[in-house]
Short mmCIF file of C-alpha atoms in Angstrom, two decimals:
data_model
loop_
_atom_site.label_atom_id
_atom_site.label_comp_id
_atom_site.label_asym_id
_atom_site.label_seq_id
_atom_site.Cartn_x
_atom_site.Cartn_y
_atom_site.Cartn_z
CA UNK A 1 0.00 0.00 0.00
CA UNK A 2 1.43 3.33 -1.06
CA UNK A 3 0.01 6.61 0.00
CA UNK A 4 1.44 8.64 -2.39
CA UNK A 5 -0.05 11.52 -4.31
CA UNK A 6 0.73 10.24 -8.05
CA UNK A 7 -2.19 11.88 -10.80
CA UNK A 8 -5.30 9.63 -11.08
CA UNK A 9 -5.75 7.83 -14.79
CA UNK A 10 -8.27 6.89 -16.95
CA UNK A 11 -10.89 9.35 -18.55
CA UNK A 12 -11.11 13.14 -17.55
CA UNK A 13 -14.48 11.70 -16.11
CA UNK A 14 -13.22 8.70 -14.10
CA UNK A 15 -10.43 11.22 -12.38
CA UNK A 16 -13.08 13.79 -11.79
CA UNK A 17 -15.68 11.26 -9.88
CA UNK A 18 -12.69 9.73 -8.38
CA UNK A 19 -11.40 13.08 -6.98
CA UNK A 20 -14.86 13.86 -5.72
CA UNK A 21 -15.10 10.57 -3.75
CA UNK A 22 -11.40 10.81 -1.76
CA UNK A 23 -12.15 14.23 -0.78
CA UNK A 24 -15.33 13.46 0.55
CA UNK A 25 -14.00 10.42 2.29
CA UNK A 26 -11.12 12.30 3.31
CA UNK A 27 -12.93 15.29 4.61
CA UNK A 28 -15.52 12.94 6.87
CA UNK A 29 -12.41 11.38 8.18
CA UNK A 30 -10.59 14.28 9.29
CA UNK A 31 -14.44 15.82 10.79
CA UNK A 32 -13.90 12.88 13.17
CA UNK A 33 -10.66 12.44 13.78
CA UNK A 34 -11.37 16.37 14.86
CA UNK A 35 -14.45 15.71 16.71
CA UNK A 36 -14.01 12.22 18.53
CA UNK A 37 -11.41 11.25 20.99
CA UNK A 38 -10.93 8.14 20.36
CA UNK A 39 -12.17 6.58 16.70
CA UNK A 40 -11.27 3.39 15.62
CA UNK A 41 -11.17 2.47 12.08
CA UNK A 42 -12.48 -1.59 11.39
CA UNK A 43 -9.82 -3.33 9.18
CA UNK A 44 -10.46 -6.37 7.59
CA UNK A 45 -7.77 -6.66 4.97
CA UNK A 46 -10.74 -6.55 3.05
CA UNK A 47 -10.67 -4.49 -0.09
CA UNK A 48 -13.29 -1.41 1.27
CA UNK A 49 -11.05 -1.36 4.37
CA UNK A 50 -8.05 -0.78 2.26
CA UNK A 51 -9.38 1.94 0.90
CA UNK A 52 -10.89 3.46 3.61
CA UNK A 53 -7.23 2.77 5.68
CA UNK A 54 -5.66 4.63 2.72
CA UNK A 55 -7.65 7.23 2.35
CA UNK A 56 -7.56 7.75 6.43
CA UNK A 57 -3.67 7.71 5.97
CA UNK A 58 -4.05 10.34 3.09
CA UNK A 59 -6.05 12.50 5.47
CA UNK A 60 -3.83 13.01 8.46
CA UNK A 61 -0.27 12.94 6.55
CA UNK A 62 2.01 13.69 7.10
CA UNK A 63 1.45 12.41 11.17
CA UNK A 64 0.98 8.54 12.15
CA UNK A 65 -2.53 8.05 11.68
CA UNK A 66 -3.50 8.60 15.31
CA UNK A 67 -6.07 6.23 15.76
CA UNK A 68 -5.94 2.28 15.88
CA UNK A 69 -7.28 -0.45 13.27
CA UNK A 70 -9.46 -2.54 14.23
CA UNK A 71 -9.92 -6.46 13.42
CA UNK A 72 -12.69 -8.64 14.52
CA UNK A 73 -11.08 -11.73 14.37
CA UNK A 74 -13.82 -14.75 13.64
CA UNK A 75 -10.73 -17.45 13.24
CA UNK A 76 -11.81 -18.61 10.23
CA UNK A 77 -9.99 -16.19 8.00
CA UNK A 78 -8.43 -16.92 4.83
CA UNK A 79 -4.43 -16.86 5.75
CA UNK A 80 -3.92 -14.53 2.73
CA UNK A 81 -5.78 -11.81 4.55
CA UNK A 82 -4.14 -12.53 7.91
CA UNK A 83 -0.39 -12.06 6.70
CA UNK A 84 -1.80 -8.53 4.40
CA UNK A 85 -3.03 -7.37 7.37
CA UNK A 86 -0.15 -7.93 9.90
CA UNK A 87 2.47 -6.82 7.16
CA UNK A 88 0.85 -3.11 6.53
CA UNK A 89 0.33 -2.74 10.46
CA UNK A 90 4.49 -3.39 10.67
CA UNK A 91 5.14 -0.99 7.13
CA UNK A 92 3.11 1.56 8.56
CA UNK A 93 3.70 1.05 12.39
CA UNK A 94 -0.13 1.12 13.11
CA UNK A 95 -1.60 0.24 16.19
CA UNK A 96 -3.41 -3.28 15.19
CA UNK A 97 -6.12 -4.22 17.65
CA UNK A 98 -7.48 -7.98 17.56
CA UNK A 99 -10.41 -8.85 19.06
CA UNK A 100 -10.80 -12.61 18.92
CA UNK A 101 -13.97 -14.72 18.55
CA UNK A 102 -12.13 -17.66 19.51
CA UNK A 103 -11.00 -15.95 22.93
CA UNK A 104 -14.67 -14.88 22.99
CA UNK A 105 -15.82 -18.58 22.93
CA UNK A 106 -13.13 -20.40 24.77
CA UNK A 107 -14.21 -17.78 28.00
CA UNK A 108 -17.69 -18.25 27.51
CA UNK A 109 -18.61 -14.77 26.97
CA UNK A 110 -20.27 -15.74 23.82
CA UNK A 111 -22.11 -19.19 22.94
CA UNK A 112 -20.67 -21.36 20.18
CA UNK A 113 -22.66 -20.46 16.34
CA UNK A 114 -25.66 -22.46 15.50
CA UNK A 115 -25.83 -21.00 11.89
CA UNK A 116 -25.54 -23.77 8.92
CA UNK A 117 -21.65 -24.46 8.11
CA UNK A 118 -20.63 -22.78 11.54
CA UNK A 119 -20.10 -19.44 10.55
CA UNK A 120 -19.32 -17.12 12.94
CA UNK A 121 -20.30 -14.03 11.43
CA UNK A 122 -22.89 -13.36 13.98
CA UNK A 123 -20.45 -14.23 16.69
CA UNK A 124 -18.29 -10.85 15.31
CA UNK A 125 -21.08 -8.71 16.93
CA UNK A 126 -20.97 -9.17 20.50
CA UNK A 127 -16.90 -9.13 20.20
CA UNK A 128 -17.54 -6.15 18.15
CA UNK A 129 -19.64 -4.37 20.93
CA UNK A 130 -16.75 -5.76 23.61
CA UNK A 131 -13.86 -4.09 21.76
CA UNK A 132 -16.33 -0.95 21.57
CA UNK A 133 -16.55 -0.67 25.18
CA UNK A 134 -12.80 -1.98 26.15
CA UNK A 135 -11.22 0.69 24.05
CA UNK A 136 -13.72 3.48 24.69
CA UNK A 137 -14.34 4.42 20.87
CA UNK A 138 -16.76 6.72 20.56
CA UNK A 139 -16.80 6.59 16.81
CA UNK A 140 -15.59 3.51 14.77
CA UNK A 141 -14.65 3.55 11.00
CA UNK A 142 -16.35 1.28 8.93
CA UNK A 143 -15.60 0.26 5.18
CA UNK A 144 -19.76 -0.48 4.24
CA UNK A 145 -21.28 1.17 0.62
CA UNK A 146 -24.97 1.73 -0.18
CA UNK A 147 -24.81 -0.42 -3.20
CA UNK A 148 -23.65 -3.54 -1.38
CA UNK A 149 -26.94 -4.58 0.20
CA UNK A 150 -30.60 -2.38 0.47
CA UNK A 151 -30.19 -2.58 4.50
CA UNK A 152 -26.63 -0.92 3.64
CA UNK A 153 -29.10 1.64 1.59
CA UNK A 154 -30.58 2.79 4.65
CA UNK A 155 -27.23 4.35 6.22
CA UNK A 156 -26.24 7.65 6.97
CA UNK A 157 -22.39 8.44 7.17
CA UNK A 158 -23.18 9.26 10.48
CA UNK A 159 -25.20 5.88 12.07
CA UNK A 160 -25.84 6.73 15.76
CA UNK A 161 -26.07 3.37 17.69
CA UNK A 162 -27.93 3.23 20.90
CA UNK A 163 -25.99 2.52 24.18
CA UNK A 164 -26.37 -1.56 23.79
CA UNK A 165 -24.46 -0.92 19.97
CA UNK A 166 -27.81 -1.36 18.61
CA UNK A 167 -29.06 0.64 14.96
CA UNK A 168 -32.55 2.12 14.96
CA UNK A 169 -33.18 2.90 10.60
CA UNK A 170 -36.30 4.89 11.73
CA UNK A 171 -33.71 6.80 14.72
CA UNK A 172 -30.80 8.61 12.58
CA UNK A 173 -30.11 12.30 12.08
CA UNK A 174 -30.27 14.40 9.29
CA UNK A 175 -27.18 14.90 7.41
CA UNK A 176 -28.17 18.28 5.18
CA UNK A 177 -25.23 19.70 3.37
CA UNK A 178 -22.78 17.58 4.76
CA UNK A 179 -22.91 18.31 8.44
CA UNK A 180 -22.85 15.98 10.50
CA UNK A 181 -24.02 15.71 14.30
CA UNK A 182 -21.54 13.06 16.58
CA UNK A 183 -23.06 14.24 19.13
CA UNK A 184 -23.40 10.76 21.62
CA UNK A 185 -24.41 10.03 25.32
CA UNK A 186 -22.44 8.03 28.05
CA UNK A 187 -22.22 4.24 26.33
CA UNK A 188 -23.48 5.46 22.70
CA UNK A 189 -20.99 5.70 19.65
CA UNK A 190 -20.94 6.32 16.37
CA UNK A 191 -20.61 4.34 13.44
CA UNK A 192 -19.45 6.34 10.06
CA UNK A 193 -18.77 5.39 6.64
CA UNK A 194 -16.82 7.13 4.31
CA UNK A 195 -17.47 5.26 1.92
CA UNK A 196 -20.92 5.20 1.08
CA UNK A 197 -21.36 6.88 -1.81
CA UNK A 198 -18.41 4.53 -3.67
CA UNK A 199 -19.75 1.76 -5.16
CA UNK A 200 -17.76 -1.67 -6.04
CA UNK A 201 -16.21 -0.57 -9.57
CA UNK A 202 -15.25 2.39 -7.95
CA UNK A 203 -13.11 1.01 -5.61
CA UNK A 204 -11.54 -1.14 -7.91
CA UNK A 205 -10.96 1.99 -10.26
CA UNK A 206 -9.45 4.08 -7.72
CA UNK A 207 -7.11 0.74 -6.24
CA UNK A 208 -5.60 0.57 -9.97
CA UNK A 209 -5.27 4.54 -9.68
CA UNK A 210 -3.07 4.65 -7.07
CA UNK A 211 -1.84 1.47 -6.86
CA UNK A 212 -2.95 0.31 -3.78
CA UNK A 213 -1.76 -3.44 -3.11
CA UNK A 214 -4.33 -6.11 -2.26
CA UNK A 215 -4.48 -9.41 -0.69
CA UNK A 216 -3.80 -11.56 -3.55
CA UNK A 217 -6.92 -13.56 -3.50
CA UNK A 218 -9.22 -10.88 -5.19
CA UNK A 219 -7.40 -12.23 -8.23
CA UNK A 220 -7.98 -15.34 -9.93
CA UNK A 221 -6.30 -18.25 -8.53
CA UNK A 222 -6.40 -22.01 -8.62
CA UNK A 223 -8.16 -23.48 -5.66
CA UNK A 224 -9.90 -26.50 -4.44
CA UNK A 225 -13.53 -25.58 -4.28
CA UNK A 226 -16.78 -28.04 -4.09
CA UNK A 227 -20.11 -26.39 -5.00
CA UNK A 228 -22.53 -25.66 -1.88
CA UNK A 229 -26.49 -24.40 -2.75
CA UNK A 230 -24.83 -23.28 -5.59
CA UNK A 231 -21.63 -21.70 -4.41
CA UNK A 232 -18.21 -22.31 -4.46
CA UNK A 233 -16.89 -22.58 -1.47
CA UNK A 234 -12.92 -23.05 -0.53
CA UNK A 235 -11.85 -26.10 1.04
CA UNK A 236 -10.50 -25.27 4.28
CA UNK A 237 -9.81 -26.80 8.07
CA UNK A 238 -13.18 -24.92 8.68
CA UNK A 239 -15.13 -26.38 5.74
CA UNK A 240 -15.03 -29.09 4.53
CA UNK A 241 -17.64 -31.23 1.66
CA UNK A 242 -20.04 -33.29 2.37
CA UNK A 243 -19.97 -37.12 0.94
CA UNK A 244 -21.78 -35.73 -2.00
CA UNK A 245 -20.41 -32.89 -2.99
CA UNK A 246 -16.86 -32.89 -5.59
CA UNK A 247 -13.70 -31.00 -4.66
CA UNK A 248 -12.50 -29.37 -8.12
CA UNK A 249 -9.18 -27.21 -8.92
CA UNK A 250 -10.58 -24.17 -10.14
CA UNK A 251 -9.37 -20.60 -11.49
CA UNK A 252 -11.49 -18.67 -8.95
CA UNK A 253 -11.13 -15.02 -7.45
CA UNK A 254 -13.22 -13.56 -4.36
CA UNK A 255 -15.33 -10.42 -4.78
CA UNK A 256 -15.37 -9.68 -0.67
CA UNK A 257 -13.39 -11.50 2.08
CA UNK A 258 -14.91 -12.90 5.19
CA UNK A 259 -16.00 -15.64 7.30
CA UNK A 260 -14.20 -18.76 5.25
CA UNK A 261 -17.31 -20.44 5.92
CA UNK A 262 -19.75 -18.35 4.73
CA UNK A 263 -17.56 -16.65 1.62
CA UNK A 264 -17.64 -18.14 -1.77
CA UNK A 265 -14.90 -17.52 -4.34
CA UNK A 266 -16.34 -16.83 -8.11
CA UNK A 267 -14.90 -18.93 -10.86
CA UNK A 268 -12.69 -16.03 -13.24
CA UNK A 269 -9.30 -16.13 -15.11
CA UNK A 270 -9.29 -12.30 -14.24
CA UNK A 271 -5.78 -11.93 -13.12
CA UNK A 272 -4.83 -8.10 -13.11
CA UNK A 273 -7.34 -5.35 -11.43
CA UNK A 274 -8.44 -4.53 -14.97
CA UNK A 275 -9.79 -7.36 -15.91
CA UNK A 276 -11.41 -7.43 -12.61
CA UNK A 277 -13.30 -4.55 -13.41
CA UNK A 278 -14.50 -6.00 -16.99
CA UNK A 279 -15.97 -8.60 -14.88
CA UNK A 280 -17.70 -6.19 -12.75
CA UNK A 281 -18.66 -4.25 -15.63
CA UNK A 282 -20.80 -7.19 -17.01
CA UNK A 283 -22.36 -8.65 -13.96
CA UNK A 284 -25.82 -8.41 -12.77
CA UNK A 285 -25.44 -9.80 -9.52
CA UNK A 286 -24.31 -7.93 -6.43
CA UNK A 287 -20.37 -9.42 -4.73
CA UNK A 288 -22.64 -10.19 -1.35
CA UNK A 289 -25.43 -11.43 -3.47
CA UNK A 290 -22.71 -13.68 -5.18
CA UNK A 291 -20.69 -14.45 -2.79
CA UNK A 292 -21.97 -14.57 0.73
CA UNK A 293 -24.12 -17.60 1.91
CA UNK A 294 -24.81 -16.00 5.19
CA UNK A 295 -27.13 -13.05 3.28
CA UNK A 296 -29.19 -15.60 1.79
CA UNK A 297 -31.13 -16.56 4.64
CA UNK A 298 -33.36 -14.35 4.34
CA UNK A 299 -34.02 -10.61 2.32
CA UNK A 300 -33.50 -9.26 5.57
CA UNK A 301 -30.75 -11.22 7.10
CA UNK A 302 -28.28 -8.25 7.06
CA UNK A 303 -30.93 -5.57 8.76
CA UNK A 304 -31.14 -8.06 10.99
CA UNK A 305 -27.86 -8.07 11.82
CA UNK A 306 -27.61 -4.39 11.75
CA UNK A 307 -30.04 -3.49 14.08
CA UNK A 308 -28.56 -6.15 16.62
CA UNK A 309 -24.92 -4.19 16.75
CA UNK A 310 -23.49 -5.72 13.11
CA UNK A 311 -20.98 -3.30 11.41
#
């Protein structure tokens, strides 16, 4: 990850929408990096989170970005993502915070997951809350878009969460001309995205812009994959196939990175971050729509989620 300045490419249009995004994201960063005490910005080595890290780092250089990152750890993470994630915290001396849903269970703070395929993407909310409360945050980063999911739609930058972490849809603020009010009581925080008003293509347009290095699994790949209510899901110690279902070596990349047991990989020779964004180009189908089997539970499995503390 570099976080130099070099020109944006591509059309005179791409660079202008692009320029418009990072200095809105940059501008809500530094609004709460002025306003809050103590933010914390909810890393993932995912590809929003890079961004969003990036763009954080763009807004306070030259200084040490003076807040922490934050992983929830579920312990089923692809190893990819682990070493990305513990190689820019050492390159750019960040403060890395884990807070571990394995730690969570083996204390019995939490309950082990009852969801199909043991994911333990629910189980990231209560250890979410936890770290909340342990580090004092009183606003907390995260990487979501509008365009990734309609309960995502229903976001302000701003989302106000209620002193047990909870989010009320019919309970946020206005945001009119860009103002925001982080205004919170005792126990409440704030959750804000920056990046709502990107959408997937472009993040991917403004990673090839400046250059921004990703884990390497959000390009195509072979890996063993078996096919799961019409999924492919990676072989791992945390999933395995069933007797009936075939393990295959496929060229495969992921659109989003989470849970191993709930994230599928979609089958693509796309190997560079431009032919990535062909792909994206010519698909109908959203990346969580594609490629997580936790969403599919039900149309409103992720305002679910939300409204009990979910990022």
């Amino acid at each position: 990850m570099s976080v130099g300045l070099r020109s944006l490419e591509g059309t005179e249009e791409t660079r202008a929408a692009l320029r418009a995004l990072e200095s809105e994201s940059i501008h809500i960063i530094r609004e709460v990096t002025a306003e809050f005490d103590r933010p914390g910005l909810l890393f993932s080595g995912g590809k929003d989170s890079i961004v969003m890290l990036h763009l954080a780092m763009l807004a306070v250089r030259p200084a040490k970005l003076p807040f922490p990152i934050v992983h929830i750890d579920t312990g089923h993470n692809f190893p990819e993502v682990i070493e990305y994630r513990d190689r820019i915290a050492q390159e750019f001396g960040l403060d890395l915070v884990v807070a571990s849903v394995q730690e969570a269970l083996d204390s019995g703070r939490i309950a082990p997951s009852t969801d199909p395929g043991g994911s333990r993407n629910r189980l990231q909310t209560p250890v979410l809350l936890d770290a909340i409360r342990e580090n004092k945050f009183g606003a907390v980063f995260g990487g979501a878009r509008r365009d990734e999911e309609r309960a995502r739609a229903k976001e302000r930058v701003y989302s106000f969460r209620d002193e047990f972490g909870q989010w009320d849809p019919k309970n946020q603020r206005p945001e009119v001309w860009n103002l925001y009010n982080g205004f919170v009581n005792s126990g409440q925080h704030i959750r804000v995205f920056p990046l709502s008003n990107w959408t997937e293509l472009d993040i991917w347009r403004y990673i090839e812009a400046r250059e921004i290095e990703i884990p390497s699994i959000y390009l195509a790949h072979e890996r063993e994959v078996f096919e799961r209510d019409g999924l492919y899901m990676a072989t791992s110690p945390f999933m395995q196939p069933e007797s009936h279902e075939k393990v295959e070596t496929q060229s495969v990349r992921f659109r989003t990175v989470g849970d191993m047991t709930s994230t599928a990989a979609v089958p693509s020779t796309a190997a560079t971050v431009a032919e990535v964004m062909a792909e994206i180009e010519s698909t109908r189908t959203s990346e969580r729509g594609q490629s997580r089997a936790d969403d599919r539970a039900s149309e409103a499995a992720m305002e679910d989620r939300k409204r009990e503390g979910y990022f």
